[in-house]
C-alpha cells in the first residue's frame, strides 16, 4: 500500500497516528536544523517535518528534494505550533521517520501554485503541470460533478444515454465541418458531427422517446473565448412534447444543477422574453438580465431638432445608468472611445446628465431646449444623479448591437455583473429564417429541422422572413448556455423547408434522404435542446474562458500546443488516403 491517507485529510483528530502519504513536493523551507516540506496531491497539501537532531541522515536526504519530486513518507501526526487556518490540514504536521523518493523531477517551467509565475502559453505547453494547480483542478472537478448530476437527473426522468457516431456526413448547424478522408472510399470524406442533430431525431423515430448524450461536437469556426473547435454538448431530445414541456424539463435540470453544484436555490420560474423584445430592449438575443438598463427608443423625442447626426438616423436609442451622472469628462471620453472602436463601430456617443436640481445637461445642448431634454429624462424616468447615454445610426440592428455593447460595458463599470449572481432567461419565438444580404438568400436561424409556429405556417409562402420558429435559447447572465427547438416531423413540411433554404430536390435528397425516408415510417412529434457543457461549467465556476474548464484545450488558432497539433503527416499516410497537398507558392 503506497499510502494510508491523502494529503488533504489529516486533522487534529489524527494526532499521534502513524501515517504514510505519497505525493509531489510543492515547496521546501529550511530553518536551522529543521526542514519543512509541503507534500501535495489532488486532495490537498500537508506539512512534513524533518529534524536534523532526531535523524541527521533523513534530514540530509530531505534537503535533496526539489520541487515536484514524487515522494512517499511515513511519520507521526503532531499538532502544529504555528497553525495555518487557510487549509484543512493546517493544524497538523507529520514528523517524518521514513522518506522514499519515488521519482525525481526536473525544475518545472513555472511554479505550481495558486498564483503561478507562468504565462498562458507556457502553461498550455505544459498543461499536465498546469492541471496540478488547485484552481485548474477545481474547474475539472466541477465539470465532473456537473456531468454526474446531469446523468442522474435525466436518468430519473427516464432519459436514456445513447452514443451516436463521430464519423458521419455533414450536419448543417451553420458552421464549417471538419472532414476526415476515407481510405476505403478513395476521394470521399466523413465529416465530424457539428451536433448529433439528425441522429437524435432518428432515435425519436425509433421510439426512444427521451434521449440524451454528453457528446463531443466539432465546428470549424474562428475561435473566441467562448468557442473551441471541439466542445461538449449535453444533447437531449424528447418525443410527444410541446415547447412548454421542453422548457419545463430543462428549467428543472438547470435548477437541479444550481442546487447541487452551487448550492443556489432558483425557485422562480425562468423569465421569458421573445426574440423580438430581446432585440428591442437589449440589442442582443442573449441579454444579460442581471441588471435592467433597458433600451429606450428616442426617435420621436430626439429627431428633427437640427442635430444632423440624429436627424439622418434610422434609429436613436439610449440607456440610463443610474447614479452615473458623476462620471467625469475623462470617463465619458473613454466610453466614447469604447463605442468608436472598430469592433463596435459607433460614430459617437451623446450623453445627458440629470443634475441635482432636475435640470438636464447634455453634450448636445446646442441643439436641444431644456424642454426637450426634460422629455428625454421622462422617457427613462431618470432621477437626479442619473446619466443618459444615447447612440444613433443608419442601421437599426447594427445600432442596437452597439448599444448592447455599451450597456454591458456600463453594467460592468457599475458593478452590476457580479459573477455570483445568476439571472436565467428563456429567449423564445426566434425568427425561423435569417436573410443574408451577401448571399441574397434565407438561412435557417437555428437549423433546417426547426418547426415554424403552427400559426405562422401560412406565411411561409407569402413572407418567410416574418415566420417565427418554435425555437428557444436558455440564457444565463448573457451567456447562451443552450438552445433547441420543436422539430418538423412531417416530410412534406421538411421538404418545403429545404426548398425555402435553396436546396434543390436532388441535394436535399442526397444530404437528408435518410431523414426524409425515416419520417415516412411514423415520426412522432418531437423536440429537444442542447446545452454547451463547457459554457455551463465556466459560468458556474465564474471563469472568463471555457478553456479553463477543458483539460486539454486548443489555443486561439485552434492548435494544441502541447502535442503540436495539427501537424504534418507522413507521405505514406497521404498516399493511402489518395491525398496530394498543394502548397501555396
Ligand atoms: N443541435 C442543436 C445545436 O447544436 C441543438 C438542438 O436543436 O437540439 O445547437
Coordinates of C-alpha atoms in Angstrom, one line a residue, residues 212-494:
X212 CA -29.6 12.4 -24.0
X213 CA -25.9 12.3 -24.6
X214 CA -22.9 14.1 -23.2
X215 CA -21.1 14.4 -26.5
X216 CA -18.2 16.0 -28.3
X217 CA -19.2 18.2 -31.2
X218 CA -16.9 19.8 -33.8
X219 CA -17.2 23.1 -35.6
X220 CA -14.5 24.7 -37.7
X221 CA -15.1 28.3 -36.7
X222 CA -13.0 31.2 -35.9
X223 CA -12.3 31.0 -32.2
X224 CA -13.2 33.2 -29.3
X225 CA -13.1 33.0 -25.5
X226 CA -16.4 31.0 -25.5
X227 CA -15.6 28.8 -28.5
X228 CA -13.4 25.8 -29.1
X229 CA -13.2 23.7 -32.3
X230 CA -14.2 20.7 -30.3
X231 CA -16.6 21.2 -27.4
X232 CA -19.1 19.2 -25.4
X233 CA -22.8 19.3 -25.5
X234 CA -25.5 17.9 -23.2
X235 CA -27.6 16.9 -26.1
X236 CA -31.3 16.0 -25.5
X237 CA -34.4 15.1 -27.4
X238 CA -37.9 14.2 -26.4
X239 CA -41.0 12.8 -28.2
X240 CA -44.6 13.7 -27.7
X241 CA -43.8 17.1 -26.4
X242 CA -44.6 20.7 -27.0
X243 CA -42.3 23.6 -26.4
X244 CA -43.7 24.1 -22.9
X245 CA -42.8 20.5 -21.9
X246 CA -39.2 21.1 -23.0
X247 CA -38.9 24.4 -21.3
X248 CA -40.2 22.9 -18.1
X249 CA -38.0 19.8 -18.2
X250 CA -34.8 21.7 -18.8
X251 CA -35.6 24.5 -16.5
X252 CA -35.8 21.7 -14.0
X253 CA -32.3 20.4 -15.0
X254 CA -30.8 23.8 -14.7
X255 CA -32.3 24.4 -11.3
X256 CA -31.0 21.0 -10.2
X257 CA -27.5 21.9 -11.3
X258 CA -27.6 25.2 -9.5
X259 CA -28.7 23.5 -6.3
X260 CA -26.4 20.5 -6.3
X261 CA -23.3 22.3 -7.7
X262 CA -23.5 25.8 -6.4
X263 CA -26.0 25.4 -3.5
X264 CA -28.2 28.0 -5.1
X265 CA -32.0 27.7 -4.9
X266 CA -33.6 29.2 -8.0
X267 CA -37.2 29.0 -7.0
X268 CA -38.7 31.4 -9.5
X269 CA -39.7 30.3 -13.0
X270 CA -37.2 31.5 -15.6
X271 CA -38.2 34.8 -17.1
X272 CA -39.2 34.6 -20.8
X273 CA -38.7 37.1 -23.5
X274 CA -39.4 37.0 -27.2
X275 CA -36.5 37.3 -29.6
X276 CA -38.2 40.5 -30.9
X277 CA -38.3 42.1 -27.4
X278 CA -34.8 40.9 -26.6
X279 CA -33.5 42.8 -29.7
X280 CA -35.7 45.8 -28.9
X281 CA -34.8 46.2 -25.3
X282 CA -31.3 44.8 -25.1
X283 CA -30.0 44.7 -28.7
X284 CA -29.0 41.1 -28.2
X285 CA -30.5 37.6 -28.4
X286 CA -28.7 36.7 -25.2
X287 CA -29.3 39.6 -22.9
X288 CA -27.6 39.8 -19.6
X289 CA -30.6 40.4 -17.3
X290 CA -28.6 40.6 -14.0
X291 CA -29.3 44.3 -14.4
X292 CA -32.2 46.2 -16.0
X293 CA -31.0 49.3 -18.0
X294 CA -33.4 48.5 -20.9
X295 CA -33.1 50.5 -24.2
X296 CA -35.5 53.3 -24.7
X297 CA -36.1 54.4 -28.3
X298 CA -35.9 58.1 -28.8
X299 CA -36.7 58.8 -32.4
X300 CA -39.8 60.7 -31.5
X301 CA -38.1 62.9 -29.0
X302 CA -34.7 63.5 -30.5
X303 CA -35.2 63.6 -34.2
X304 CA -35.9 66.8 -36.1
X305 CA -34.2 69.4 -33.9
X306 CA -31.4 70.3 -36.2
X307 CA -28.7 67.9 -34.8
X308 CA -27.5 66.4 -38.1
X309 CA -26.4 63.1 -36.7
X310 CA -29.8 62.3 -35.2
X311 CA -31.8 63.9 -38.0
X312 CA -30.3 61.4 -40.5
X313 CA -30.6 58.4 -38.2
X314 CA -32.9 55.4 -38.7
X315 CA -32.5 54.6 -35.0
X316 CA -31.9 56.6 -31.9
X317 CA -31.9 54.8 -28.6
X318 CA -30.4 55.1 -25.2
X319 CA -29.8 53.7 -21.8
X320 CA -30.0 55.2 -18.4
X321 CA -27.1 54.5 -16.0
X322 CA -28.5 55.1 -12.5
X323 CA -26.3 57.2 -10.3
X324 CA -23.6 57.7 -13.0
X325 CA -24.0 61.4 -13.5
X326 CA -20.8 61.7 -11.5
X327 CA -18.9 60.2 -14.4
X328 CA -16.0 62.6 -15.2
X329 CA -15.3 64.0 -18.6
X330 CA -12.4 61.6 -18.8
X331 CA -14.7 58.6 -18.1
X332 CA -17.2 59.8 -20.7
X333 CA -14.4 60.3 -23.3
X334 CA -13.3 56.7 -22.5
X335 CA -16.8 55.4 -23.1
X336 CA -17.0 57.4 -26.4
X337 CA -13.7 55.8 -27.4
X338 CA -15.1 52.4 -26.4
X339 CA -18.1 52.6 -28.7
X340 CA -16.0 54.0 -31.5
X341 CA -13.6 51.1 -31.5
X342 CA -13.7 49.3 -34.9
X343 CA -15.2 46.1 -33.3
X344 CA -18.2 48.2 -32.2
X345 CA -18.2 50.9 -34.8
X346 CA -20.4 53.6 -33.4
X347 CA -19.7 57.1 -34.7
X348 CA -20.1 58.9 -31.4
X349 CA -21.8 59.0 -28.1
X350 CA -24.3 61.6 -26.8
X351 CA -24.7 61.9 -23.0
X352 CA -27.0 63.8 -20.7
X353 CA -26.6 64.2 -17.0
X354 CA -29.6 64.8 -14.7
X355 CA -28.4 67.3 -12.2
X356 CA -29.4 67.7 -8.6
X357 CA -32.0 70.3 -9.4
X358 CA -33.6 68.1 -12.1
X359 CA -32.2 70.1 -15.0
X360 CA -30.6 68.1 -17.8
X361 CA -27.1 69.0 -19.1
X362 CA -26.2 67.2 -22.3
X363 CA -23.3 67.1 -24.8
X364 CA -25.7 68.4 -27.4
X365 CA -27.3 71.3 -25.5
X366 CA -26.7 73.5 -28.6
X367 CA -29.4 71.6 -30.4
X368 CA -31.9 70.8 -27.7
X369 CA -34.0 73.0 -25.4
X370 CA -34.3 72.2 -21.8
X371 CA -37.9 71.3 -22.6
X372 CA -36.9 68.5 -25.0
X373 CA -34.2 67.4 -22.6
X374 CA -36.8 67.0 -19.9
X375 CA -38.8 64.8 -22.3
X376 CA -35.6 62.7 -22.7
X377 CA -35.4 62.5 -18.9
X378 CA -39.1 61.4 -18.6
X379 CA -38.6 58.8 -21.3
X380 CA -36.2 57.0 -18.9
X381 CA -37.9 58.2 -15.7
X382 CA -34.4 59.3 -14.8
X383 CA -33.7 60.9 -11.5
X384 CA -31.1 63.4 -10.4
X385 CA -27.7 61.8 -10.5
X386 CA -28.5 59.6 -13.4
X387 CA -26.6 59.5 -16.7
X388 CA -28.4 59.0 -20.0
X389 CA -26.3 57.6 -22.9
X390 CA -27.6 57.8 -26.5
X391 CA -26.4 56.2 -29.7
X392 CA -27.8 56.6 -33.2
X393 CA -27.2 55.1 -36.6
X394 CA -28.5 54.4 -40.0
X395 CA -29.0 50.6 -39.5
X396 CA -31.4 49.7 -36.7
X397 CA -29.9 46.3 -35.9
X398 CA -26.3 47.5 -36.0
X399 CA -27.0 50.4 -33.7
X400 CA -28.9 48.2 -31.3
X401 CA -25.9 45.9 -31.2
X402 CA -23.6 48.8 -30.5
X403 CA -25.9 50.0 -27.7
X404 CA -25.8 46.4 -26.3
X405 CA -22.0 46.6 -26.1
X406 CA -22.3 50.0 -24.3
X407 CA -24.9 48.6 -21.9
X408 CA -22.7 45.7 -21.0
X409 CA -19.7 47.9 -20.5
X410 CA -21.5 50.4 -18.3
X411 CA -23.1 47.4 -16.4
X412 CA -19.6 46.1 -15.7
X413 CA -18.3 49.5 -14.7
X414 CA -21.1 50.0 -12.3
X415 CA -20.5 46.5 -10.7
X416 CA -23.9 45.2 -11.9
X417 CA -22.5 42.0 -13.4
X418 CA -21.5 40.0 -10.3
X419 CA -20.3 36.5 -11.2
X420 CA -22.0 35.0 -8.2
X421 CA -25.5 36.4 -9.1
X422 CA -27.4 34.4 -11.7
X423 CA -30.2 35.5 -13.9
X424 CA -31.8 32.8 -16.0
X425 CA -33.9 33.5 -19.1
X426 CA -35.6 31.8 -22.0
X427 CA -35.5 33.7 -25.2
X428 CA -38.4 32.3 -27.3
X429 CA -40.1 32.9 -30.7
X430 CA -36.9 33.2 -32.7
X431 CA -37.4 34.0 -36.4
X432 CA -37.3 30.8 -38.5
X433 CA -35.1 32.4 -41.1
X434 CA -32.3 34.9 -41.3
X435 CA -31.8 36.8 -44.5
X436 CA -28.3 37.1 -45.9
X437 CA -27.7 40.3 -47.8
X438 CA -24.5 39.0 -49.1
X439 CA -25.9 35.8 -50.5
X440 CA -29.3 37.2 -51.2
X441 CA -31.0 34.2 -49.6
X442 CA -32.5 32.9 -46.4
X443 CA -30.6 30.7 -43.9
X444 CA -32.2 28.8 -41.1
X445 CA -31.7 30.8 -37.9
X446 CA -31.4 27.6 -35.8
X447 CA -31.2 24.7 -38.2
X448 CA -33.3 23.4 -41.1
X449 CA -35.2 20.9 -38.9
X450 CA -36.8 23.6 -36.7
X451 CA -40.6 23.8 -36.9
X452 CA -42.3 27.0 -37.6
X453 CA -45.0 28.1 -35.2
X454 CA -48.2 26.5 -36.5
X455 CA -50.0 29.9 -36.7
X456 CA -47.2 31.2 -38.9
X457 CA -47.1 28.3 -41.4
X458 CA -49.3 30.3 -43.8
X459 CA -46.6 33.0 -44.0
X460 CA -44.0 30.5 -45.3
X461 CA -45.0 31.4 -48.9
X462 CA -46.0 35.0 -48.5
X463 CA -43.5 36.4 -46.1
X464 CA -40.9 33.8 -44.9
X465 CA -38.9 36.5 -43.1
X466 CA -41.8 37.0 -40.7
X467 CA -42.3 33.4 -39.7
X468 CA -41.5 32.6 -36.1
X469 CA -40.0 29.3 -35.0
X470 CA -40.7 27.1 -32.1
X471 CA -37.2 27.7 -31.1
X472 CA -35.7 28.7 -27.7
X473 CA -32.4 29.6 -26.1
X474 CA -31.6 29.3 -22.4
X475 CA -29.6 32.4 -21.5
X476 CA -27.8 32.8 -18.1
X477 CA -26.0 36.1 -17.4
X478 CA -25.8 36.9 -21.0
X479 CA -24.4 33.6 -22.0
X480 CA -26.3 31.3 -24.4
X481 CA -25.9 28.1 -22.4
X482 CA -28.4 26.1 -24.5
X483 CA -30.7 26.2 -27.5
X484 CA -33.2 24.0 -29.2
X485 CA -36.5 23.7 -31.0
X486 CA -39.5 21.7 -31.7
X487 CA -38.8 19.8 -34.9
X488 CA -40.6 19.3 -38.2
X489 CA -41.8 15.7 -38.2
X490 CA -43.7 15.9 -41.5
X491 CA -41.7 15.0 -44.6
X492 CA -43.8 17.4 -46.7
X493 CA -43.1 20.4 -44.5
X494 CA -39.4 19.4 -44.2

